[in-house]
Amino acid sequence: MENWQKYISINSEIRSGKPCISGTRITVSDILSYLAAGMSMEEIIEDFPALDKEKIIATLSFAAYRDNITKIAFAS
């Protein structure tokens, strides 16, 4: 998904500036944790009606984008 910016926002006043689904206090990290724990998209949507499949996919796209721009320096 190229347009994750439509669904993800960062506001220092909300959840200490963590990336969230726009218009909610649900963080990208929350959603990734639910997926990592084995919850399906349908289960997450059932628990959080403000979400839909497109917003969860935007979360994954945002995480991939952040991972792609993150560089780790290793001590030699």
CSV table of C-alpha atoms in Angstrom, one decimal:
chain,number,residue,atom,x,y,z
A,1,MET,CA,0.0,0.0,0.0
A,2,GLU,CA,1.6,3.2,-1.2
A,3,ASN,CA,-0.8,5.6,0.6
A,4,TRP,CA,-0.4,4.6,4.3
A,5,GLN,CA,0.0,8.3,5.1
A,6,LYS,CA,-3.8,8.5,4.6
A,7,TYR,CA,-4.3,6.3,7.7
A,8,ILE,CA,-1.3,6.8,10.0
A,9,SER,CA,-0.7,10.0,11.9
A,10,ILE,CA,1.9,11.1,14.5
A,11,ASN,CA,0.8,13.7,17.0
A,12,SER,CA,2.9,14.5,20.1
A,13,GLU,CA,-0.3,15.1,22.1
A,14,ILE,CA,-1.6,11.5,21.4
A,15,ARG,CA,0.0,8.4,22.9
A,16,SER,CA,3.3,10.3,23.4
A,17,GLY,CA,3.8,10.8,19.7
A,18,LYS,CA,3.6,7.2,18.7
A,19,PRO,CA,2.3,6.5,15.2
A,20,CYS,CA,-1.5,5.9,15.4
A,21,ILE,CA,-4.4,5.1,13.2
A,22,SER,CA,-5.7,8.6,12.3
A,23,GLY,CA,-8.6,9.7,14.5
A,24,THR,CA,-7.9,7.0,17.1
A,25,ARG,CA,-5.5,6.3,19.9
A,26,ILE,CA,-4.7,2.8,18.5
A,27,THR,CA,-1.0,2.7,17.8
A,28,VAL,CA,0.8,0.9,15.0
A,29,SER,CA,2.7,-1.0,17.7
A,30,ASP,CA,-0.6,-2.1,19.2
A,31,ILE,CA,-1.8,-3.6,15.9
A,32,LEU,CA,1.5,-5.2,15.1
A,33,SER,CA,1.5,-6.8,18.6
A,34,TYR,CA,-2.0,-8.2,18.1
A,35,LEU,CA,-0.9,-9.7,14.7
A,36,ALA,CA,2.3,-11.1,16.2
A,37,ALA,CA,0.2,-12.7,19.0
A,38,GLY,CA,-1.7,-14.6,16.3
A,39,MET,CA,-4.9,-12.5,16.1
A,40,SER,CA,-6.5,-12.4,12.7
A,41,MET,CA,-7.5,-9.1,11.0
A,42,GLU,CA,-11.1,-10.1,11.5
A,43,GLU,CA,-10.5,-10.6,15.3
A,44,ILE,CA,-8.8,-7.2,15.6
A,45,ILE,CA,-11.6,-5.5,13.7
A,46,GLU,CA,-14.1,-7.2,15.9
A,47,ASP,CA,-12.3,-5.9,19.0
A,48,PHE,CA,-11.7,-2.4,17.5
A,49,PRO,CA,-14.6,-1.4,15.2
A,50,ALA,CA,-12.7,1.9,14.3
A,51,LEU,CA,-10.3,-0.4,12.3
A,52,ASP,CA,-10.9,-2.1,9.0
A,53,LYS,CA,-8.7,-4.3,6.7
A,54,GLU,CA,-7.4,-1.3,4.8
A,55,LYS,CA,-6.1,0.4,8.0
A,56,ILE,CA,-4.4,-2.8,9.2
A,57,ILE,CA,-2.7,-3.1,5.8
A,58,ALA,CA,-1.7,0.5,6.1
A,59,THR,CA,-0.1,-0.3,9.5
A,60,LEU,CA,1.9,-3.1,7.9
A,61,SER,CA,3.0,-0.8,5.0
A,62,PHE,CA,4.1,1.8,7.5
A,63,ALA,CA,6.1,-0.7,9.5
A,64,ALA,CA,7.8,-1.9,6.3
A,65,TYR,CA,8.5,1.7,5.3
A,66,ARG,CA,10.0,2.4,8.7
A,67,ASP,CA,12.1,-0.8,8.6
A,68,ASN,CA,13.3,0.2,5.1
A,69,ILE,CA,14.6,3.6,6.2
A,70,THR,CA,16.1,2.3,9.5
A,71,LYS,CA,19.9,1.8,9.5
A,72,ILE,CA,21.6,0.0,12.3
A,73,ALA,CA,25.3,0.7,13.0
A,74,PHE,CA,27.3,-2.2,14.2
A,75,ALA,CA,30.4,-1.8,16.3
A,76,SER,CA,33.5,-3.3,14.7
